[in-house]
CSV table of C-alpha atoms in Angstrom, one decimal:
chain,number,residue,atom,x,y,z
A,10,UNK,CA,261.9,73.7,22.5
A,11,UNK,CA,260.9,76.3,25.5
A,12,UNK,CA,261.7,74.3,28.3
A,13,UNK,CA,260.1,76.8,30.7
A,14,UNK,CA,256.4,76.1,32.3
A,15,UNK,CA,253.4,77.2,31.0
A,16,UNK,CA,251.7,80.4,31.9
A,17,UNK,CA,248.6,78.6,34.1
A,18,UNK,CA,245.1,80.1,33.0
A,19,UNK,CA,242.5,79.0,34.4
A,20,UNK,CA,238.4,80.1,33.9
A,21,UNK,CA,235.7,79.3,36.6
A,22,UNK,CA,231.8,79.3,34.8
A,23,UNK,CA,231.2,78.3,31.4
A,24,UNK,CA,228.2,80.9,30.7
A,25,UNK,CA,228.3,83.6,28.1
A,26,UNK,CA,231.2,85.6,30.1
A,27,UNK,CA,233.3,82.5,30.7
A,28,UNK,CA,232.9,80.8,26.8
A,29,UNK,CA,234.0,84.0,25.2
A,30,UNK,CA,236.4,84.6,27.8
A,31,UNK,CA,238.1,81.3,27.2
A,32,UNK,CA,238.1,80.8,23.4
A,33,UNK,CA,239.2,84.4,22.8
A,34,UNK,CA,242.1,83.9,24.9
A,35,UNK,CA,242.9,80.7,23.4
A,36,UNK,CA,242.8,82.3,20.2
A,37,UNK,CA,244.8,85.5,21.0
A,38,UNK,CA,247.2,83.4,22.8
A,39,UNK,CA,247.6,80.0,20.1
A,40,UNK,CA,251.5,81.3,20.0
A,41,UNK,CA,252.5,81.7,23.5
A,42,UNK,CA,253.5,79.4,26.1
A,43,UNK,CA,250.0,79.1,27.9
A,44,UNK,CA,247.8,76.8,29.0
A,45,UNK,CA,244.2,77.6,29.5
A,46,UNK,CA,241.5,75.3,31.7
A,47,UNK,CA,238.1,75.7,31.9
A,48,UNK,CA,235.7,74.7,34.9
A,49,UNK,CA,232.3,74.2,34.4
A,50,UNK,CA,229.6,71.7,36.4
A,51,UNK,CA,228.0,70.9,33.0
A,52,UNK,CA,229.2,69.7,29.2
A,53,UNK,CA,226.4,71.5,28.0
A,54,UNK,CA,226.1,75.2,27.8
A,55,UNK,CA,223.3,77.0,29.2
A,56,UNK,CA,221.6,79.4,27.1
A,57,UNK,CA,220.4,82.2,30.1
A,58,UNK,CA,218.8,84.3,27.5
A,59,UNK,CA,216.4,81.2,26.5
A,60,UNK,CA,215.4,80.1,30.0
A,61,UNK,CA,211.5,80.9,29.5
A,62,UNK,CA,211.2,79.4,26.2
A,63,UNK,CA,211.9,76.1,28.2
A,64,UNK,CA,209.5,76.6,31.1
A,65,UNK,CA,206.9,77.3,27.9
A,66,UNK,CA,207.7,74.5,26.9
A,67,UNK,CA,210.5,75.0,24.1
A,68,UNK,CA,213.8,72.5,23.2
A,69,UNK,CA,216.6,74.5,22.7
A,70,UNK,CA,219.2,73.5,20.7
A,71,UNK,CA,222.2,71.0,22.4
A,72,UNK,CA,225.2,72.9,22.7
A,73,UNK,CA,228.1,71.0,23.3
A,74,UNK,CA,231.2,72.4,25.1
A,75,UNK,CA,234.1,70.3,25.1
A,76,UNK,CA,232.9,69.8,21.3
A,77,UNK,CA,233.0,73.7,20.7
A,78,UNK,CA,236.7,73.8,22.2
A,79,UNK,CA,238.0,70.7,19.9
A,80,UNK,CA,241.2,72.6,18.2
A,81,UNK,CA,241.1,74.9,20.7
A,82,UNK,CA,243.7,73.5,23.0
A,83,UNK,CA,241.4,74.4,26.3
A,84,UNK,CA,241.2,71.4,28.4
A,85,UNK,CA,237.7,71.3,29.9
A,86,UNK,CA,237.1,70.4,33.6
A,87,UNK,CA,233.7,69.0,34.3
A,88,UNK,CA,233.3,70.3,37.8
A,89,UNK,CA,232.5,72.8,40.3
A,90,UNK,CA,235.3,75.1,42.2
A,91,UNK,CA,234.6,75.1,45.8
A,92,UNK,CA,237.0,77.1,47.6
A,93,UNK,CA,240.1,79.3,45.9
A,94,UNK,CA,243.1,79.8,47.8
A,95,UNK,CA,244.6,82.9,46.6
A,96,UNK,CA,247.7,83.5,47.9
A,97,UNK,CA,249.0,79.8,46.8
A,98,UNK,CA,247.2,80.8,43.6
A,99,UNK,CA,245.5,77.2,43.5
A,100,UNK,CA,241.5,76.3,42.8
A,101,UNK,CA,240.3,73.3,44.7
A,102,UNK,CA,237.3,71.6,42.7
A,103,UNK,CA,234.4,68.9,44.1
A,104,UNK,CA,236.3,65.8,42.6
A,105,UNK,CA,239.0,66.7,44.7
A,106,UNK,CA,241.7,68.0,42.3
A,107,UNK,CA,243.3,71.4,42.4
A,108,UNK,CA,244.3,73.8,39.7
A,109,UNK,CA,247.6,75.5,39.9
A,110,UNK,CA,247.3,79.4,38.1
A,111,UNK,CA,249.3,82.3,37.3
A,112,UNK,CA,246.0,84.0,36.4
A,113,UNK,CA,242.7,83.0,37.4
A,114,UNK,CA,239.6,84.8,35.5
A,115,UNK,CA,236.2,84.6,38.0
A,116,UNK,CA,233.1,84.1,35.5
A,117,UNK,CA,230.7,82.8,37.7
A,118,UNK,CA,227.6,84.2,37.5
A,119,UNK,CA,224.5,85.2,39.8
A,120,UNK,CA,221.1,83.6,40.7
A,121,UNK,CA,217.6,84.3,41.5
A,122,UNK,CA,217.3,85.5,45.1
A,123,UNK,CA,214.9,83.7,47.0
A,124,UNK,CA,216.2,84.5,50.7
A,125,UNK,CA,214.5,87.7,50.9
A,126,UNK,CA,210.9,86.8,51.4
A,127,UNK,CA,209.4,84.2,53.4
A,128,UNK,CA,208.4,81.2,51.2
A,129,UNK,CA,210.5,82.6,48.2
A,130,UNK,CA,212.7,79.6,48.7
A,131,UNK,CA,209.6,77.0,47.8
A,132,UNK,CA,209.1,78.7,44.9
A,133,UNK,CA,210.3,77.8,40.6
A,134,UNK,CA,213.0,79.7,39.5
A,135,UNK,CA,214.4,79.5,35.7
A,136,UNK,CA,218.3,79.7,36.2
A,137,UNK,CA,219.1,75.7,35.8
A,138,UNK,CA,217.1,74.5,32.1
A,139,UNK,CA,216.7,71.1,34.1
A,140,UNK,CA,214.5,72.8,36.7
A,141,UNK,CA,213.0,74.9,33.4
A,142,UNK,CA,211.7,71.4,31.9
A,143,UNK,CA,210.1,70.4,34.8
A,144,UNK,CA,208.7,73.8,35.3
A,145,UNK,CA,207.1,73.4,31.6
A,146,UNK,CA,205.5,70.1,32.7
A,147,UNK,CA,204.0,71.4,35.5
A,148,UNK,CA,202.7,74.5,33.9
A,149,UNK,CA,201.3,71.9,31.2
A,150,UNK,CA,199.2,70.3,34.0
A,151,UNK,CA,198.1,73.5,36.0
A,152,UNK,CA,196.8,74.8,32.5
A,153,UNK,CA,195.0,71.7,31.7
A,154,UNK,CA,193.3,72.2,34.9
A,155,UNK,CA,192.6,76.1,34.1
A,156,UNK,CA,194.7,76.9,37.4
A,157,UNK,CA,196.4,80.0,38.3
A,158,UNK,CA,200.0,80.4,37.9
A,159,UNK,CA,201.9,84.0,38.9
A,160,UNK,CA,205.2,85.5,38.2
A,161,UNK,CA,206.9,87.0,40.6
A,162,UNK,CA,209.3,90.4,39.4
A,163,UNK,CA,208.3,93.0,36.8
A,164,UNK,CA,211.8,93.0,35.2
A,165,UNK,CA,212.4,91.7,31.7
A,166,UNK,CA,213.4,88.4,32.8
A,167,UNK,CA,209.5,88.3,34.6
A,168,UNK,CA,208.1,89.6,31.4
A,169,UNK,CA,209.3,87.4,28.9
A,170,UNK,CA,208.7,84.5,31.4
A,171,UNK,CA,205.0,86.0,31.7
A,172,UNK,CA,204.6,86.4,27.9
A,173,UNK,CA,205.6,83.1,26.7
A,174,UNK,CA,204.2,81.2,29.3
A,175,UNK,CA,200.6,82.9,28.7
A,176,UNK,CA,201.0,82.4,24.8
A,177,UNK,CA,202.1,79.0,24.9
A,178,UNK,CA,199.1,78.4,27.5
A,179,UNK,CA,196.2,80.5,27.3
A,180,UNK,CA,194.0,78.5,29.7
A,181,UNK,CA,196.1,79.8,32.3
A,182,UNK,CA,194.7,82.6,34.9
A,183,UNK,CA,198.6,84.2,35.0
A,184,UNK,CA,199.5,87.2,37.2
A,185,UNK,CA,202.1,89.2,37.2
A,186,UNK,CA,203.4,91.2,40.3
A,187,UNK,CA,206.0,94.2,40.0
A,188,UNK,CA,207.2,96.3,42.8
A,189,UNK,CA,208.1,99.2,40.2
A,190,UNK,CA,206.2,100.4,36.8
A,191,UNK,CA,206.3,97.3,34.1
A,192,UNK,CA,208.8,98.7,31.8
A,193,UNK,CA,210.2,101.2,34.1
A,194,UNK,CA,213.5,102.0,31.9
A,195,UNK,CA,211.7,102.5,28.9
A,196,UNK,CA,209.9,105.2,27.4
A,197,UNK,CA,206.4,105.9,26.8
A,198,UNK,CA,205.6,104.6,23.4
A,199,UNK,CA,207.7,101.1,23.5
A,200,UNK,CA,206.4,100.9,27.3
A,201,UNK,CA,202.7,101.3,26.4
A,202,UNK,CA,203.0,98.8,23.7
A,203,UNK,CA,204.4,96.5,26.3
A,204,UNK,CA,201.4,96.3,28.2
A,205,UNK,CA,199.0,96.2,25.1
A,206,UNK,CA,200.9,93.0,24.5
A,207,UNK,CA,200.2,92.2,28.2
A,208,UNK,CA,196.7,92.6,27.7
A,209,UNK,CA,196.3,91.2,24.8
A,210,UNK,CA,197.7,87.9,26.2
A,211,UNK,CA,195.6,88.5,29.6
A,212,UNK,CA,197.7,89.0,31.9
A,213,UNK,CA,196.7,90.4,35.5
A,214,UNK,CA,199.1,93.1,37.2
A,215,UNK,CA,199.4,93.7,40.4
A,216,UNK,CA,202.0,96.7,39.8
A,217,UNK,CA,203.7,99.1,42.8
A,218,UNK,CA,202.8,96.4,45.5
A,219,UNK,CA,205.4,93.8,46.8
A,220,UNK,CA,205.4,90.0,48.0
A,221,UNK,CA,205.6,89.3,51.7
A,222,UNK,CA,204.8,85.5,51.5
A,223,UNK,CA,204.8,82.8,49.3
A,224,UNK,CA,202.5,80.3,50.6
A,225,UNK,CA,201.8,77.0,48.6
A,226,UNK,CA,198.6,77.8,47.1
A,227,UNK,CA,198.9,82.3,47.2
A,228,UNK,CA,201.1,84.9,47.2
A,229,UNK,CA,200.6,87.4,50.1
A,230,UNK,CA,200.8,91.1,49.1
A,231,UNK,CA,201.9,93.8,51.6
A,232,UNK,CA,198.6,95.2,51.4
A,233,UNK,CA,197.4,92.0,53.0
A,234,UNK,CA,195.4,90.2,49.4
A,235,UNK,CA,195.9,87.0,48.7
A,236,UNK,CA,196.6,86.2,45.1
A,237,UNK,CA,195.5,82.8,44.3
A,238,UNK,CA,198.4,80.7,43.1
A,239,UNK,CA,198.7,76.9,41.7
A,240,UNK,CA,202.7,78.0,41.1
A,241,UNK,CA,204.8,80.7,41.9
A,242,UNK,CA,207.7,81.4,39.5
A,243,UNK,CA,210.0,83.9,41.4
A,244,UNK,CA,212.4,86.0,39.1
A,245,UNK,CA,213.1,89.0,41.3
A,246,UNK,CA,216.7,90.0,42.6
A,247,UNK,CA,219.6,88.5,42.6
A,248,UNK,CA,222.7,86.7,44.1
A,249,UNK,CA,226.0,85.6,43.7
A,250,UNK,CA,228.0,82.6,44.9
A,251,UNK,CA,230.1,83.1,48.2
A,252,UNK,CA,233.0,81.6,47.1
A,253,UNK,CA,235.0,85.0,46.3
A,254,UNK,CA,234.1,86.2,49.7
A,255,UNK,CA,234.4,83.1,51.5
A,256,UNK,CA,238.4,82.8,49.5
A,257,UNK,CA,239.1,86.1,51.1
A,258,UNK,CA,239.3,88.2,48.0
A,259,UNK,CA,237.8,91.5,48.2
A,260,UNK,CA,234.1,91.8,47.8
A,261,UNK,CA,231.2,94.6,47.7
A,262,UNK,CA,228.1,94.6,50.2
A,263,UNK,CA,226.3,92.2,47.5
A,264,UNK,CA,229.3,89.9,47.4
A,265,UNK,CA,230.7,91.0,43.9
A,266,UNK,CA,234.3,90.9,43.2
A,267,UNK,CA,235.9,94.8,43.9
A,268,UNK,CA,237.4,95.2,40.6
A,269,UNK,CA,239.4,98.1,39.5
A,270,UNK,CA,239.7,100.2,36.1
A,271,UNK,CA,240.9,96.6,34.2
A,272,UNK,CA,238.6,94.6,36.1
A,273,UNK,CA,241.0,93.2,38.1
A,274,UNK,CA,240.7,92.1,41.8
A,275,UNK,CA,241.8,95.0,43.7
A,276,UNK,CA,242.8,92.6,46.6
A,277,UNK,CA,244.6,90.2,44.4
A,278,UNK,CA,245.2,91.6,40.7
A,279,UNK,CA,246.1,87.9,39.2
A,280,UNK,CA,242.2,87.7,39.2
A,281,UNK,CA,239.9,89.1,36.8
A,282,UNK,CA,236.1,89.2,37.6
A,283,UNK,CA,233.8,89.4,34.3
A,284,UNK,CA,230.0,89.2,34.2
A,285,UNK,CA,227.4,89.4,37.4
A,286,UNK,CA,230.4,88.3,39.3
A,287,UNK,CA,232.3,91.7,38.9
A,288,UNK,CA,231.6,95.2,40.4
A,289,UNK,CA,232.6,97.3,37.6
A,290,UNK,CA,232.0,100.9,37.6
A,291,UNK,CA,232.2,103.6,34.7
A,292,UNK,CA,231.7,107.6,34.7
A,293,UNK,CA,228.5,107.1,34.4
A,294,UNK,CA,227.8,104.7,37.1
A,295,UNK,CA,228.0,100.8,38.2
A,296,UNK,CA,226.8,98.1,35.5
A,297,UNK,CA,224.2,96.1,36.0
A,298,UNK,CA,224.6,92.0,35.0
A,299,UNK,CA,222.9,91.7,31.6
A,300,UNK,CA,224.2,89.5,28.8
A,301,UNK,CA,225.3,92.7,26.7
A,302,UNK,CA,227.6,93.6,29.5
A,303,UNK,CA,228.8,90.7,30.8
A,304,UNK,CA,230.5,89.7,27.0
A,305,UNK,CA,231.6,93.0,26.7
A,306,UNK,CA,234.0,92.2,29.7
A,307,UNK,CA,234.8,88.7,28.8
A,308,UNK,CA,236.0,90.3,25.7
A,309,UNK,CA,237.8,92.5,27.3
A,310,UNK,CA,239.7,90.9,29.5
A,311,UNK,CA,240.8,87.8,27.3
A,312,UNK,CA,242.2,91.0,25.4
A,313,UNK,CA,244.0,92.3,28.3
A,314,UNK,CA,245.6,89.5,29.8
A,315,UNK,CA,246.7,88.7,25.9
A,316,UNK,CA,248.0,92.2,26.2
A,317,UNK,CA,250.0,91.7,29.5
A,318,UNK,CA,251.8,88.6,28.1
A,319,UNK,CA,253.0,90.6,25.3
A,320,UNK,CA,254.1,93.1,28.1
A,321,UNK,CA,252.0,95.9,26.2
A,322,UNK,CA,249.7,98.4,28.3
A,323,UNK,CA,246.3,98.1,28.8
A,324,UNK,CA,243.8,100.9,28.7
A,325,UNK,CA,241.0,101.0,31.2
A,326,UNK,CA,237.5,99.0,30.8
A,327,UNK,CA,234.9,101.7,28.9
A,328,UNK,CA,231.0,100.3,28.1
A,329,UNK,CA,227.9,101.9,27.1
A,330,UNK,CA,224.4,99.9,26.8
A,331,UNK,CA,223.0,100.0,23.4
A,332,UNK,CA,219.5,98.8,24.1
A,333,UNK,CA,216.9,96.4,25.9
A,334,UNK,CA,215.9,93.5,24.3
A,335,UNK,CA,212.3,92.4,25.6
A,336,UNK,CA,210.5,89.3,23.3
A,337,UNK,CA,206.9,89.3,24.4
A,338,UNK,CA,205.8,85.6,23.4
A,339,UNK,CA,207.4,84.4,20.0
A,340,UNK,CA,205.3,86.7,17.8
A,341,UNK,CA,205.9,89.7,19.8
A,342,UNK,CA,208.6,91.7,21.3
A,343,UNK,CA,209.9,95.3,22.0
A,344,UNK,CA,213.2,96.9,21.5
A,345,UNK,CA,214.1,100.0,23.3
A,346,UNK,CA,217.4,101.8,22.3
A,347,UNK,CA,219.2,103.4,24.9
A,348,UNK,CA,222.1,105.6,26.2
A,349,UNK,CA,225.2,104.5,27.6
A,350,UNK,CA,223.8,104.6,31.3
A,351,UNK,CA,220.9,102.5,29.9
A,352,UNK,CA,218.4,105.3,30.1
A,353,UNK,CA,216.0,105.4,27.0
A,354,UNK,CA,216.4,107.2,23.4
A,355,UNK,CA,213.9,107.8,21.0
A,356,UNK,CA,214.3,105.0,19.1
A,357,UNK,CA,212.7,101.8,19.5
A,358,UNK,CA,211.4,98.6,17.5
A,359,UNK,CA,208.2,96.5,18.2
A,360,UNK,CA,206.3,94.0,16.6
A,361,UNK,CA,207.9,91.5,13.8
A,362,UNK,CA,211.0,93.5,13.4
A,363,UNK,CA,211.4,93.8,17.4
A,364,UNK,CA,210.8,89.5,17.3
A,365,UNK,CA,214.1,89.5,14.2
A,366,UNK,CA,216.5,92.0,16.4
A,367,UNK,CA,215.4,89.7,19.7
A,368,UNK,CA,216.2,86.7,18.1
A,369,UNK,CA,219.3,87.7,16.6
A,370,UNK,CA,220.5,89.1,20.0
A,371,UNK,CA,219.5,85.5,21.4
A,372,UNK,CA,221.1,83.4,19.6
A,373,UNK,CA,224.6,85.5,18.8
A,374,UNK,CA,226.5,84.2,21.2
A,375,UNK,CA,227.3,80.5,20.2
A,376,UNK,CA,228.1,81.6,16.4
A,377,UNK,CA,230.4,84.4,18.7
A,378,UNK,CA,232.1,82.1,20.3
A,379,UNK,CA,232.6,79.6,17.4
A,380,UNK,CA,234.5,82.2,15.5
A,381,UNK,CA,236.2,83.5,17.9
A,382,UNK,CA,238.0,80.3,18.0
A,383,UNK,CA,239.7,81.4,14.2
A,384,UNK,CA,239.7,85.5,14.6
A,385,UNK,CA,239.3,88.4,16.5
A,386,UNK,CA,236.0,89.6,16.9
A,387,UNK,CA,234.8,92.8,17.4
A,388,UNK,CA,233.6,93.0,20.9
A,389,UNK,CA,231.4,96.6,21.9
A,390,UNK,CA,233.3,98.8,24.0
A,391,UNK,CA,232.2,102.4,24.3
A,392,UNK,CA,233.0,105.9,25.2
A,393,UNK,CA,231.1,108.6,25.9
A,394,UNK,CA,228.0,106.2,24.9
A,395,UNK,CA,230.2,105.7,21.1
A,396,UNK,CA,231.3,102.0,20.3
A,397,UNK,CA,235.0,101.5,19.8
A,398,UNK,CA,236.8,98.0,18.9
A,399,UNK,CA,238.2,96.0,21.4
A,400,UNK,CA,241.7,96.5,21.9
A,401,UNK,CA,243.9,95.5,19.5
């Protein structure tokens, strides 16, 4: 019997980054003397991705943590980490408890920003599904009403909220405001059949012109118009929590862990940041937080750290985007295939097909993480914008 203590693992967030972080590592580790905890304020796992089907009024499927790490042997911690003390390597939590660690992997993940812009802070946001059901009763009584709702960000997550809010309630008057071009990474064709699905659903644009208020019934443009506005759903820019910073490890300008070429802390290298929490760059430039690279680094790291317990070398972190993923209502959507850097190919998908590839990039992940529990799954890595498997 090995007699010697464990080697402490412990994961902060239980999103997509931290679920495939954790049951990966549990599986790549099942014969080593570790022990692996994960921290999460909710049992239930939050489907990002899936957010605007709720404020339409959706019900997602109930997805169970603990249950998914039965057989597993994670223990699961229902609770939040509040401050990290990293040179005594310990996690203090809200209940009051503190987690000992040998290596700590940071998978907490970003929010909207609503600090920016006066009144941003009274508006909806979609990042918490308990805020997104009471978001989808309200919309239900503005629409009965035939009130005016707008959306507040031209990027995909504004689009999709757009879309499938207007489908799901076509009394609405709903606006859409966007600093830059709706669509902006795409190209031509796949963009202009984004906004034929826009118009189709009638939506109004208010494109190149930003917010400077949110006032209770209107949203102030800079050019001075008032948009009239029963609710304001604000999905533009975002933040992350300032407990990295605030636990003294190294941070960038935007408060994202400084990571280096194994996404590890550069201040403390026992701590690996995956997901919107990292700041990971590649030759091509700096990721940005989407779901398509945030489990490419959770893969990668429960790989590494497997790696460094065997005492084997670990290459550097390589990824290249493979497309964008828009739905446009349920019965709608656009795919636009991409370069590594995330600029636009030729290719692209729309209609029914684009609506099948969306919803199979939706709802991978929990199927991902269930058999990741029994084998080790192919997780997109890239060079040179070419896919690789994860390392071995």
């Amino acid at each position: 019997m090995n007699a010697t203590a464990p080697h402490e693992i412990v994961v902060l967030g239980a999103g997509y980054t931290g679920m495939l972080a954790t049951v990966r590592l549990a599986h790549r580790t099942r014969r080593r003397n570790v022990r692996i905890t994960l921290v999460n304020p909710s049992a239930r796992f939050t489907e990002r991705l899936r957010m605007h089907q709720i404020a339409a009024g959706q019900e997602l499927a109930h997805r169970d943590i603990p249950g998914l790490l039965q057989g597993t042997g994670v223990e699961f911690r229902r609770a939040a980490a509040v401050a990290i003390d990293p040179d005594a390597r310990a996690v203090t939590l809200d209940d009051g408890d503190t987690l000992r660690y040998d290596t700590l992997v940071y998978a907490i993940g970003s929010r909207t920003d609503t600090t920016r812009v006066p009144g941003a802070d009274q508006a909806w946001t979609i990042d918490d599904p308990r805020v997104a059901r009471r978001l989808s009763v309200r919309l239900t009584e503005i629409a009965a009403a035939r009130g005016t709702v707008t959306v507040v960000g031209g990027g995909l997550t504004g689009i999709e909220a757009a879309t499938e809010i207007a489908e799901s309630h076509p009394d609405l008057v709903l606006t859409l405001i966007s600093a830059q071009e709706l669509g902006a990474g795409m190209g031509d064709k796949p963009r202009a059949h984004l906004n034929r699905a826009l118009d189709r659903l009638g939506i109004v644009r208010h494109v190149g012109t930003k917010v400077t208020k949110v006032l209770p019934d209107a949203v102030r443009l800079e050019t001075g118009d008032l948009v009239p506005s029963d609710l304001t759903l604000w999905t533009t820019g975002f933040a992350v929590s300032p407990l990295a910073a605030n636990s003294g490890i190294a941070v960038d300008e935007r408060g994202l862990i400084a990571t280096d070429p194994t996404l590890r802390s550069v201040s403390h290298p026992e701590i690996y940041a995956v997901g919107d929490a990292a700041a990971v760059r590649q030759t091509w430039g700096e990721l940005h937080g989407t779901c398509q690279s945030g489990m490419a680094s959770a893969g990668y790291v429960a790989d590494s750290i497997a790696r460094q317990l065997r005492g084997k070398t670990v290459r550097p972190f390589r990824f290249g985007y493979i497309h964008q993923p828009v739905s446009l209502g349920r019965k709608d959507a656009v795919i636009q295939f991409t370069a590594a850097d995330d600029t636009p190919r030729r290719w692209y998908l729309k209609g029914r097909a684009a609506v099948m590839y969306k919803e199979s990039v939706s709802s991978s992940p929990w199927p991902t993480f269930r058999m990741s529990r029994h084998a080790n799954m192919t997780v997109q890595f890239s060079r040179g914008g070419r896919a690789n498997k994860a390392l071995d």
